[in-house]
XYZ file of C-alpha atoms in Angstrom:
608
model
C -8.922 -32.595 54.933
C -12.330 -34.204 55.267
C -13.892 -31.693 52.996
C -11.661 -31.830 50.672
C -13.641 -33.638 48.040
C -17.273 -32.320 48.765
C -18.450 -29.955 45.816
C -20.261 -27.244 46.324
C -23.565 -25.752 43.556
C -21.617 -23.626 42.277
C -19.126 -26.319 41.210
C -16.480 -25.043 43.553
C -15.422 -27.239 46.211
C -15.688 -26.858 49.953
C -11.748 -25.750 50.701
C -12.526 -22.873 48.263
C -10.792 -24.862 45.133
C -12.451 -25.274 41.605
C -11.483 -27.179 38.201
C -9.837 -25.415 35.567
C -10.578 -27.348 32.260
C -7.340 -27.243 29.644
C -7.186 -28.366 26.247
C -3.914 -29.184 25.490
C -3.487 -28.916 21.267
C -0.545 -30.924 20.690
C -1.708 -34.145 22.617
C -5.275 -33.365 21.658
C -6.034 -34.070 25.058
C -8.225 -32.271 27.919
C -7.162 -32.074 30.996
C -8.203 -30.570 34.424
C -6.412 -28.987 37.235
C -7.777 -27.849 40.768
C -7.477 -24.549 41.727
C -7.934 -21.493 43.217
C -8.512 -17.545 42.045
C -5.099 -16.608 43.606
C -3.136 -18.841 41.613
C -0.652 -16.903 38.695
C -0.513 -18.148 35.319
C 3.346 -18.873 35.195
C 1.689 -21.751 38.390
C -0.967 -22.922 36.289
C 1.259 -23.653 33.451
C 3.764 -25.640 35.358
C 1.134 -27.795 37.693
C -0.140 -28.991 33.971
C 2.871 -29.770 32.637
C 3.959 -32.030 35.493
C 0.460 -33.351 35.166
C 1.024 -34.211 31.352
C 4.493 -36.374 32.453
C 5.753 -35.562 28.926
C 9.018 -34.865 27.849
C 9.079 -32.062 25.694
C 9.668 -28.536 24.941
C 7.200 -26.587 26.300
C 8.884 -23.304 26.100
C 6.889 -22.097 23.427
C 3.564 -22.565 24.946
C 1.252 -20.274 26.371
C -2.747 -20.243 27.573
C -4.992 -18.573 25.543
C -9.183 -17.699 26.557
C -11.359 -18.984 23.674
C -14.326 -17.093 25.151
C -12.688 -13.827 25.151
C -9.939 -13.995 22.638
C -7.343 -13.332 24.812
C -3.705 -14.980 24.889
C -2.257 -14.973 29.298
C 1.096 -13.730 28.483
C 1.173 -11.892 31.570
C 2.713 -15.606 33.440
C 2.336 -13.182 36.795
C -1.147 -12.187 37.052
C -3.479 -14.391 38.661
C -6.542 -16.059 37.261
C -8.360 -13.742 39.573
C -6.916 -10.510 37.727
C -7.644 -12.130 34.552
C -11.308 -12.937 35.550
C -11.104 -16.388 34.418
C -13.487 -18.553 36.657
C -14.819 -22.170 36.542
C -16.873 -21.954 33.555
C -13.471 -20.850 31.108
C -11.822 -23.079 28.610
C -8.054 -22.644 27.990
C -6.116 -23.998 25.283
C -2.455 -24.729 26.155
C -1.003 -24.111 22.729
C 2.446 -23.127 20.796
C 2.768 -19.358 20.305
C 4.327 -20.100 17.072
C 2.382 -22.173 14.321
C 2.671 -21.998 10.588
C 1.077 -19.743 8.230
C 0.731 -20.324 4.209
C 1.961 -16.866 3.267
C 0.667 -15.748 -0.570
C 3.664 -13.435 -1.675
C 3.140 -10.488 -4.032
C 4.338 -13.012 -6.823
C 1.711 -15.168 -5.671
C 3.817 -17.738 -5.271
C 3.054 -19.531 -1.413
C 5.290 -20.268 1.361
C 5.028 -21.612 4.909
C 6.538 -19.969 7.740
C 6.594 -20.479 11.357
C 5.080 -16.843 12.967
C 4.318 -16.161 16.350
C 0.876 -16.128 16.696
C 0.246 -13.824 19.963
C 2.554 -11.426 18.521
C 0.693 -8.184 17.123
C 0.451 -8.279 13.265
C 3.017 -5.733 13.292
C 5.619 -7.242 14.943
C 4.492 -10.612 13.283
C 5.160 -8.770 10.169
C 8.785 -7.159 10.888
C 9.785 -10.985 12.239
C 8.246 -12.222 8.432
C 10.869 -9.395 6.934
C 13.556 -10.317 9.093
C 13.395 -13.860 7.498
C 13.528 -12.919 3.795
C 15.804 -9.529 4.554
C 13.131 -7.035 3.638
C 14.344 -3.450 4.621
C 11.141 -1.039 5.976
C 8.842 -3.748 7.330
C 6.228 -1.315 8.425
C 5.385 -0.664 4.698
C 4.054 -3.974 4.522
C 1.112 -5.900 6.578
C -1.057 -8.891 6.162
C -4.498 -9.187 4.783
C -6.611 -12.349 4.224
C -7.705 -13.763 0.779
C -10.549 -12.481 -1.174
C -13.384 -14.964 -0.788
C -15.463 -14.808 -4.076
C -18.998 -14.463 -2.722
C -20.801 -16.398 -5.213
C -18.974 -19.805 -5.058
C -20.522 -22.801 -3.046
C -18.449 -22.889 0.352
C -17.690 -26.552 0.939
C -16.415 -28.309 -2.045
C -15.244 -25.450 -3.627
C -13.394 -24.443 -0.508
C -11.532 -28.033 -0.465
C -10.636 -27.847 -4.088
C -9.327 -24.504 -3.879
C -7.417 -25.345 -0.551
C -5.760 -28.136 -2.732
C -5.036 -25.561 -5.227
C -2.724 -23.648 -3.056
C -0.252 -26.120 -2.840
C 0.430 -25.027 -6.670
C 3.203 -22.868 -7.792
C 0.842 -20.814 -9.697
C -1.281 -16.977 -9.025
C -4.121 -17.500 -7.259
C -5.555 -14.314 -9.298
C -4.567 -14.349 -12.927
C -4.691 -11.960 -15.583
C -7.850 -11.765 -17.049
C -10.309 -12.300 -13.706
C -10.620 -8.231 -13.251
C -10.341 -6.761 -10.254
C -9.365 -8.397 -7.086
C -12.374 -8.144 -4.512
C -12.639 -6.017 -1.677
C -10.704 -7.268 1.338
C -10.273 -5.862 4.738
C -7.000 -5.608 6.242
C -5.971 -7.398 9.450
C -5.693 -5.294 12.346
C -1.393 -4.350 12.907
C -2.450 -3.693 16.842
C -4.053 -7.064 17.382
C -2.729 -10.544 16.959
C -3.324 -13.461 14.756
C -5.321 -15.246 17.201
C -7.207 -12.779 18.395
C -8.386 -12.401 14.753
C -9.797 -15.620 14.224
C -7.001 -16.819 11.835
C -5.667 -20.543 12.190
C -2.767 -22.747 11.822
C -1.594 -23.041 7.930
C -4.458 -20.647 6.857
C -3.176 -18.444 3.722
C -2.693 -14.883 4.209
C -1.436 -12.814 1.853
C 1.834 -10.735 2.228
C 0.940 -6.970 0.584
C 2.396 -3.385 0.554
C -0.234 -1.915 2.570
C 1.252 1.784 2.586
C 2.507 3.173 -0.432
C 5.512 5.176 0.977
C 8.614 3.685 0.095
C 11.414 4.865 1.797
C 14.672 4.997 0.822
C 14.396 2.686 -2.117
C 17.780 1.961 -3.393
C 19.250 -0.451 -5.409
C 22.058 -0.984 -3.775
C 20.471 -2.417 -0.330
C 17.367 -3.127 -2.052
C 17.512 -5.779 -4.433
C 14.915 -7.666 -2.242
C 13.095 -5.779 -1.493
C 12.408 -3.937 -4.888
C 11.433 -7.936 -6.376
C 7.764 -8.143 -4.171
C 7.427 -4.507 -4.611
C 7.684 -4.857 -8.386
C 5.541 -8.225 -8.401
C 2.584 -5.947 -6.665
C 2.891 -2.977 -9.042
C 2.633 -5.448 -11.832
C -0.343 -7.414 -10.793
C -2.125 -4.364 -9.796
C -1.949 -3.410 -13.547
C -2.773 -6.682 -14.544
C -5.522 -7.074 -12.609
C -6.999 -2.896 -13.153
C -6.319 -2.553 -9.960
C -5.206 1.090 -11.280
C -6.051 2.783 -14.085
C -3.763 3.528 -16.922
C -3.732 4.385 -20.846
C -3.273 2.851 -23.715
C 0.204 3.871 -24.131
C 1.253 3.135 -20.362
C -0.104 -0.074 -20.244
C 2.124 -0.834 -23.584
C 5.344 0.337 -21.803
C 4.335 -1.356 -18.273
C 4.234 -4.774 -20.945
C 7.331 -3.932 -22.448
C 9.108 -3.451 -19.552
C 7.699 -6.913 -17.778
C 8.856 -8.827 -20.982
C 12.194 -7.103 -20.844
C 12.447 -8.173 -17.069
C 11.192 -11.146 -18.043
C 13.478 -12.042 -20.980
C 16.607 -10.979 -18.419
C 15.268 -13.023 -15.770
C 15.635 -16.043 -17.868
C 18.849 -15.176 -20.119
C 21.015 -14.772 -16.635
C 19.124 -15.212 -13.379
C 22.487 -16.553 -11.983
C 24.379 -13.968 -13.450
C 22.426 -11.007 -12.387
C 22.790 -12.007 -8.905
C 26.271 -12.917 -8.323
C 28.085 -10.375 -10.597
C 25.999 -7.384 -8.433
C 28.833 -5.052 -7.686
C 29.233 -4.146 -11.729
C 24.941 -3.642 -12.372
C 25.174 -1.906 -8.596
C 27.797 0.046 -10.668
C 25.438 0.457 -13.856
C 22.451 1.467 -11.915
C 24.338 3.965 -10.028
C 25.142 5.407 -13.228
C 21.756 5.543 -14.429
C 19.510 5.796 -11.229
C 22.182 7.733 -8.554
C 18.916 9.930 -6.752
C 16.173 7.559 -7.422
C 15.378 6.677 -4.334
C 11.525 6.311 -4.776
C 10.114 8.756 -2.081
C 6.714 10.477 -3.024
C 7.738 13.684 -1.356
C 10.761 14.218 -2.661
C 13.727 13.150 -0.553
C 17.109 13.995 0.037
C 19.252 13.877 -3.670
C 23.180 14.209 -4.197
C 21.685 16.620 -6.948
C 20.533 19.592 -4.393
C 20.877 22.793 -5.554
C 22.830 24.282 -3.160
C 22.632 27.992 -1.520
C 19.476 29.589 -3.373
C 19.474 32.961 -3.330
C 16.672 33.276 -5.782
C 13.124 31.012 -6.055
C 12.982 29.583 -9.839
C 10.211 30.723 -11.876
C 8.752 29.656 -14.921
C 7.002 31.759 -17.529
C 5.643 30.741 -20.816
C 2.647 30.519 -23.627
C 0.153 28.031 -22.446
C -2.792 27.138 -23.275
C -5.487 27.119 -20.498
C -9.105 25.440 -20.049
C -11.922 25.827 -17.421
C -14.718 23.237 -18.119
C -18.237 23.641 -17.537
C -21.252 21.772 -18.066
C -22.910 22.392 -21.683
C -20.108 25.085 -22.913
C -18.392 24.813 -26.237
C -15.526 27.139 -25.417
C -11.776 25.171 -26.087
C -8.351 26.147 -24.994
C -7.281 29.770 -24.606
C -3.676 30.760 -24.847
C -2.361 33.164 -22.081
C 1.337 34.341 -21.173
C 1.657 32.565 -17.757
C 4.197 32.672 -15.164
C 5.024 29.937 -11.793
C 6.358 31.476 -9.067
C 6.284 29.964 -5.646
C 3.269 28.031 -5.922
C 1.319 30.329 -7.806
C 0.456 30.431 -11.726
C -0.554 34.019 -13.326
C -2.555 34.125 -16.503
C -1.779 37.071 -18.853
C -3.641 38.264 -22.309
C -0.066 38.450 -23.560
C 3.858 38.519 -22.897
C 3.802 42.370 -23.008
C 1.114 42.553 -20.307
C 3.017 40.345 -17.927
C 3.258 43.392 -15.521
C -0.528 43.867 -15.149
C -2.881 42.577 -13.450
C -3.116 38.746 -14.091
C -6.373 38.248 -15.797
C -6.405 34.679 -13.617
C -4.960 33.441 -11.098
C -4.671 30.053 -9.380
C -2.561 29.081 -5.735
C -2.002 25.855 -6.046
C -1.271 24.539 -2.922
C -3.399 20.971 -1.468
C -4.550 21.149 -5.299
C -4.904 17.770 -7.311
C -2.602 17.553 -10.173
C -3.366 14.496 -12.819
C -1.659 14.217 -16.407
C -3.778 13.390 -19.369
C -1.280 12.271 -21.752
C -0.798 11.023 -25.206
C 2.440 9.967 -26.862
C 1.170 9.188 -30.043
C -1.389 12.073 -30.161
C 1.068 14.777 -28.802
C -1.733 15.611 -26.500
C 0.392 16.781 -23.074
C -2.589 18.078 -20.507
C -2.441 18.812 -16.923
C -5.521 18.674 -15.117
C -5.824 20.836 -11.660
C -8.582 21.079 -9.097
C -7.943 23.568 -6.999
C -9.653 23.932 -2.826
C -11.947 26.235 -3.045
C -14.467 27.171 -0.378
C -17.115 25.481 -1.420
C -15.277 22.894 -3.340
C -12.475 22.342 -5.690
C -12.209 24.289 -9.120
C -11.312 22.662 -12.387
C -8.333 23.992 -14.805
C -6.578 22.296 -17.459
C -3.291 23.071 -18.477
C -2.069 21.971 -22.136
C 1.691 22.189 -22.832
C 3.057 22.111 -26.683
C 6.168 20.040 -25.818
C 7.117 17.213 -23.664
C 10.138 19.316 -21.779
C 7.464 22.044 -21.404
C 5.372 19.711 -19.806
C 7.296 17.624 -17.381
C 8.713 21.364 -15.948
C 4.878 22.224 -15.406
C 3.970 19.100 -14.325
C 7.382 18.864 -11.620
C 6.213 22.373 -10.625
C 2.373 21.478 -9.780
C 3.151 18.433 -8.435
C 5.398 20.854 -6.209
C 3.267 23.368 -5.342
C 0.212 21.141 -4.062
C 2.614 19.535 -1.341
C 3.351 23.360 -0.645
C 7.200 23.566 -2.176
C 8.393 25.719 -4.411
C 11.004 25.005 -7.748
C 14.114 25.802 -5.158
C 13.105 22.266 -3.905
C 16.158 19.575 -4.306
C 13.356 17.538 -5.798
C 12.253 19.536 -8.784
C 15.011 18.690 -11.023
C 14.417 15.061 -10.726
C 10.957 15.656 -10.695
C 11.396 16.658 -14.191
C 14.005 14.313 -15.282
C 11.179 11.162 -13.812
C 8.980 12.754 -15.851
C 10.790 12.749 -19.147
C 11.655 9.590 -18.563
C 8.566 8.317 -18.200
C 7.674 9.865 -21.356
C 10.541 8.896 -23.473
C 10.098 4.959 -22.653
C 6.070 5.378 -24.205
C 7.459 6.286 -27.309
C 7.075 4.548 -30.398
C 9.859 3.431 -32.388
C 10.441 5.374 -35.648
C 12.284 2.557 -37.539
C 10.461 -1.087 -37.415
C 13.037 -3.027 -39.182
C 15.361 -3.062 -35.952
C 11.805 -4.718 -34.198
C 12.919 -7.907 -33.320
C 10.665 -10.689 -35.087
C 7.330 -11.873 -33.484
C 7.804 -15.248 -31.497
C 5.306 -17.594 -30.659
C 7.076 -17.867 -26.966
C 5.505 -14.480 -25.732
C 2.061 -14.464 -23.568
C 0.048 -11.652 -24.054
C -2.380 -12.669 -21.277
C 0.767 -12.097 -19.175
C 1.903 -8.822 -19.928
C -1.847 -6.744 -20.640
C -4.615 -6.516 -18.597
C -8.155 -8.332 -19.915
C -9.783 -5.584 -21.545
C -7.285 -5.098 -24.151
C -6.896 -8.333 -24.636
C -10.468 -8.679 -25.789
C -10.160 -5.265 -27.519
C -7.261 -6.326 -29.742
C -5.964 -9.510 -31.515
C -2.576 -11.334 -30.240
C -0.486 -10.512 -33.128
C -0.773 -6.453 -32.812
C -0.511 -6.846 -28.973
C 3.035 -8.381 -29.193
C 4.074 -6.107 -32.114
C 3.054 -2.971 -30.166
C 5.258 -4.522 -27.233
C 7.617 -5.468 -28.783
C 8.101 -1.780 -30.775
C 7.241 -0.321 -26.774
C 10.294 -2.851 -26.272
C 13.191 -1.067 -28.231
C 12.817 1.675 -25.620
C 13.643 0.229 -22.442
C 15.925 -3.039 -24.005
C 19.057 -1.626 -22.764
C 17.942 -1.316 -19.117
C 19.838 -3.581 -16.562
C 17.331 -6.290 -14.799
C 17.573 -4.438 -11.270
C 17.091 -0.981 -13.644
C 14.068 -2.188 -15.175
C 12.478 -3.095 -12.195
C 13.030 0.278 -10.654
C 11.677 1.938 -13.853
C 8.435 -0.409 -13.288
C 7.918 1.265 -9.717
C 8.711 4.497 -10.956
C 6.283 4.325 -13.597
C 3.726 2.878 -11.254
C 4.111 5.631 -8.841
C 3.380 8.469 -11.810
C -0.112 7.204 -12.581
C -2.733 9.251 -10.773
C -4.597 6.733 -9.165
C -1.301 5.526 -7.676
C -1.355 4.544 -3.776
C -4.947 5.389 -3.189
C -7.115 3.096 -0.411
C -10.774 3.698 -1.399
C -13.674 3.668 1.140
C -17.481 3.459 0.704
C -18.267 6.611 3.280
C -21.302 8.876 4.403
C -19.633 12.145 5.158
C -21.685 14.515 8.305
C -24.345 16.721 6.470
C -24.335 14.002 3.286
C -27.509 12.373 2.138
C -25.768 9.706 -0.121
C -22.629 7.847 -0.266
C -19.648 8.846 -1.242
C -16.251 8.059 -1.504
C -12.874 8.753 0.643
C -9.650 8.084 -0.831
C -6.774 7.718 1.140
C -3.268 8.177 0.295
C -0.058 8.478 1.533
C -0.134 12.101 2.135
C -3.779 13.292 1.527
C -7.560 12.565 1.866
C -9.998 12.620 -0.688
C -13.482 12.957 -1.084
C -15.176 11.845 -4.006
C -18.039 10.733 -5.967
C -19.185 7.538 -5.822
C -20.632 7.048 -9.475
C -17.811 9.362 -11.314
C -14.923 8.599 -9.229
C -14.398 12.650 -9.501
C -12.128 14.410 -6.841
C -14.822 17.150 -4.919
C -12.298 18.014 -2.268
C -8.878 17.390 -0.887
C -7.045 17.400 2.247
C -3.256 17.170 2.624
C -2.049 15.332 6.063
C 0.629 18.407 6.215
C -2.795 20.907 7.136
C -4.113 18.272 9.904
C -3.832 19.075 13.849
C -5.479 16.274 14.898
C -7.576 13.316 13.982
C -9.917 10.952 16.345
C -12.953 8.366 16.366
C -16.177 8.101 18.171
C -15.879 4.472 18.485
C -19.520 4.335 19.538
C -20.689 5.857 16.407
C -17.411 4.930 14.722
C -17.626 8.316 13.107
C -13.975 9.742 11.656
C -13.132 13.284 12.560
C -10.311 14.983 11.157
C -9.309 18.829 12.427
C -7.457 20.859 10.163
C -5.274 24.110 10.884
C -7.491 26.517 8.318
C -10.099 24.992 7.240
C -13.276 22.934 8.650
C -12.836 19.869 10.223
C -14.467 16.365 8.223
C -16.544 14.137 9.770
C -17.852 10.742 7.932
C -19.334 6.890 8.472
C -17.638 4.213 7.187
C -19.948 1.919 5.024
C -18.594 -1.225 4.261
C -16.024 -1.783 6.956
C -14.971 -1.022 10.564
C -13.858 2.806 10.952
C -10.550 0.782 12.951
C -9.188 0.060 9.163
C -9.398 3.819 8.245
C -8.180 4.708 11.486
C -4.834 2.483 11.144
C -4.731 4.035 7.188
C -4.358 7.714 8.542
C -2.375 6.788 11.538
C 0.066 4.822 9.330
C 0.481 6.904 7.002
C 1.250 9.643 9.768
C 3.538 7.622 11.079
C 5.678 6.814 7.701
C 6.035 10.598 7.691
C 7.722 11.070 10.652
C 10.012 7.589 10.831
C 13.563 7.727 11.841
C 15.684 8.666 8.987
C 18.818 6.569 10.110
C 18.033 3.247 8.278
C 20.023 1.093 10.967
C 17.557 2.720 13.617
C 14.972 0.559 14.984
C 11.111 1.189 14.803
C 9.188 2.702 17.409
C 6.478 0.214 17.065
C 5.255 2.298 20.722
C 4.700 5.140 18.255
C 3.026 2.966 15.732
C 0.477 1.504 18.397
C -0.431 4.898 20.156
C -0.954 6.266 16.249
C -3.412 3.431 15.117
C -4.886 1.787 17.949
C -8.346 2.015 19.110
C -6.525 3.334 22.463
C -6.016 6.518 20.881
């Protein structure tokens, strides 16, 4: 046609055609393509490749919209639907590209991951290739940038640096900076991350379900890696005492590792055996899952009743402990004057469920504490529990720890609730008789095994003696036992699991804090870190954000609803933290049963 080639002002050309402008990434090479609005995207893609005249594989390929961030996956829509005019710049790239993953050893790998995918899908694929059970545990989040280094050089030299073997963090730099999660409902692309960029591969949700050494062993090595660096690094508090077992039990892991790496693997059906043996209910899950040890038909609720001595604190008082004859029933403790008055009126009394229950603990001191704050109306009241024995304790303890999730002693749970706890104890002991301590060696690195402040607090030599006693405790453990006993321990500490956010809560005048874990929020002081109220996910209807505002409210069943500003990041990240953690609740119980990622989406995306 004769007006075929006349262009128009608008850059359009007279037959109602216009030029689409490609990039096309593996030939580094633009090209251009006339056409028109009613064109689909499965057309566009195949006039270009016929333009190109290149044999090769395009099957992988897809457009994606610089401007808006957008990948065309939808090959039947038309450029029309998608709004894409003459003025848009495509890139005609591979949906898969590689990625420098960071694991929780901090060791690096590359993989090939589909870049238009969603994170969370990315995520389960990532699983799938090193045969991680539960993907949706994990998720991806980029590398703390340290703020005050010079970008450019510094930035080369570190990207050099990754092509090490070695931790990017190492014991001794502190705490790891505050990062920001990548969003599971978008993908890759469409958060600004590029080809062979480092990401790091994390537990993101601290539910871990049905964790079992017998389909686990993988799984339980990156999950062990994290729990260790996040002591290492004070990610999570601990004492004295724990942080001497948590060392004692890396060198024993450690010294098994190198002794018979081969051997642990291959001969797995005899350890699987061992462990059994040793671990046959602990299947790490927080709230207490099904155990071959249930307690069958209960006709009767256990109680508990005993001296102990109890504590109320308040500012500028001198009082101490007083004793009282107290009983646990349900989820209820009574305080009595005495054993004879037991069928009075309780002089206290304390309900204990959506309480927070932390230990205070001291091996060496015989110091066994249990510190409550019990909801309140206007807040949470303090109690402190202090048991004279460590089997006294760990049944108190099991029982709180009960009663704030709302179950009672008949729970399956309780009795290796108690046995955990014991446990736990027993491996912080010290060991009575030194001469079976096996000798300081010079092979040992203390910078390894303790975090940086007692390694500034205390000289090399007592650090390696007090593992090494810590040691005589757990040297018996099998490697895969050892590494469960890490988590296990890991999961007791009180800070354990918890996602902190800068927040302004409706009605505040000053920041605060919100904690969230896997099965309650938290609000808390900023300066103190103190708990001032709780909120269990069990007491929530429903939960939503005014994205214009990006204000968080949460609606409970009994109690007013909470409202708060996020500070430092998007209220999207606390969002997909609540809805995740909703979701982990209610996942399919069948482990061959796939995910409903549908139900993940509706649960954390801005959608909902």
């Amino acid at each position: 046609m004769a007006l075929d080639g006349i262009r128009m002002p608008d850059g359009c050309y007279a037959d109602g055609t216009w030029e689409l402008k490609m990039h096309v990434t593996d030939l580094n090479r633009d090209v251009s393509l006339r056409v028109t609005g009613e064109i689909h995207i499965g057309g566009v893609m195949l006039k270009l490749v016929e333009k190109l005249d290149v044999k090769k594989d395009w099957s992988d390929h897809a457009l994606w919209w610089e401007k808006k961030k957008t990948w065309l996956l939808k090959t039947h829509w038309t450029l029309d639907k998608y709004g894409i005019q003459a003025d848009a710049r495509l890139l005609f790239t591979p949906q898969h590209k590689l990625l420098r993953l960071q694991l929780p050893n901090m060791k690096h790998m590359r993989v090939k991951v589909n870049f238009s995918d969603r994170v969370f899908k990315a995520v389960s694929d990532i699983c799938k290739t090193f045969n991680i059970r539960h993907p949706e545990e994990l998720s991806l989040l980029r590398k703390p940038r340290d703020p005050k280094k010079k970008k450019k050089k510094l930035e080369e030299a570190e990207e050099e640096a990754l092509e090490l073997e070695g931790p990017l963090l190492t014991p001794g730099s502190g705490t790891s900076p505050i990062t920001v999660w990548l969003d599971s409902s978008r993908s890759l692309m469409e958060q600004d991350v590029k080809e062979n960029e480092v990401l790091l591969l994390r537990f993101k949700y601290h539910s871990f379900f049905d964790l079992n050494p017998k389909y686990d062993a993988i799984r339980v090595n990156p999950l062990y890696e994290q729990a260790k660096w996040a002591i290492l690094l004070e990610e999570i508090e601990c004492t004295e005492e724990e942080l001497m077992m948590f060392a004692a039990l890396q060198y024993h892991i450690n010294k098994l590792s190198i002794m018979s790496s081969e051997n642990h693997m291959n001969n797995s059906e005899k350890e699987i055996d061992e462990v059994d043996a040793a671990l046959s209910d602990l299947e790490i899950t927080l709230e207490g899952g099904k155990t071959s040890n249930t307690l069958g038909d209960i006709t009767s609720i256990p109680e508990l009743a005993d001296y102990v001595k109890v504590f109320k604190p308040k500012k500028l008082t001198l009082k101490g402990y007083k004793q009282y004859w107290c009983t646990f029933k349900d989820i209820t403790i009574s305080c009595y004057k005495s054993r004879e008055e037991a069928h009075l009126m309780p002089a206290h009394q304390m309900n204990l469920r959506g309480c927070e229950v932390t230990p205070d603990v001291n091996i060496s001191g015989q110091k066994f504490n249990i510190k409550l704050l019990i909801p309140v109306a206007d807040g949470m009241n303090e109690i402190w529990l202090r048991c004279d024995t460590e089997k006294q304790y760990a049944q108190w303890m099991a029982a709180c720890r009960l009663a704030s999730k709302g179950k009672t002693m008949a729970d399956s749970s309780y009795s290796l609730e108690v046995q955990n706890i014991l446990s736990f104890l027993k491996m912080q002991h010290m060991n009575p008789d030194p001469q079976i301590i096996e000798p300081i060696t010079t092979d040992i690195n203390p910078e390894c095994l303790v975090s940086p402040r007692y390694l500034k607090k205390y000289k090399n030599k007592q650090i390696l003696a007090r593992i090494l006693e810590a040691h005589q405790n757990v040297a018996q453990m099998s490697l895969i036992e050892a590494k469960m006993r890490f988590i296990q321990a890991w999961q007791s500490l009180p800070e354990f699991g918890m996602t902190h956010f800068l927040a302004k809560f409706q009605g505040g005048k000053k920041d605060e804090l919100i904690g969230i874990t896997y099965n309650r929020l938290i609000r808390m002081d900023a300066s103190t870190g103190d708990a001032i109220k709780t909120w269990r996910f069990s007491n929530m209807k429903q939960w939503n954000v005014n994205w214009e505002i990006k204000m968080v409210t949460v609606e409970f069943a009994d109690e007013p609803s909470l409202a708060f500003i996020c500070a430092e990041v998007d209220c999207k990240v606390v969002h997909e933290f609540i809805g995740g953690y909703i979701f982990l609740s209610t996942r399919a119980k069948d482990q061959n049963e796939s995910l409903d990622e549908e139900m993940f989406y509706k649960l954390t995306s801005e959608a909902f």
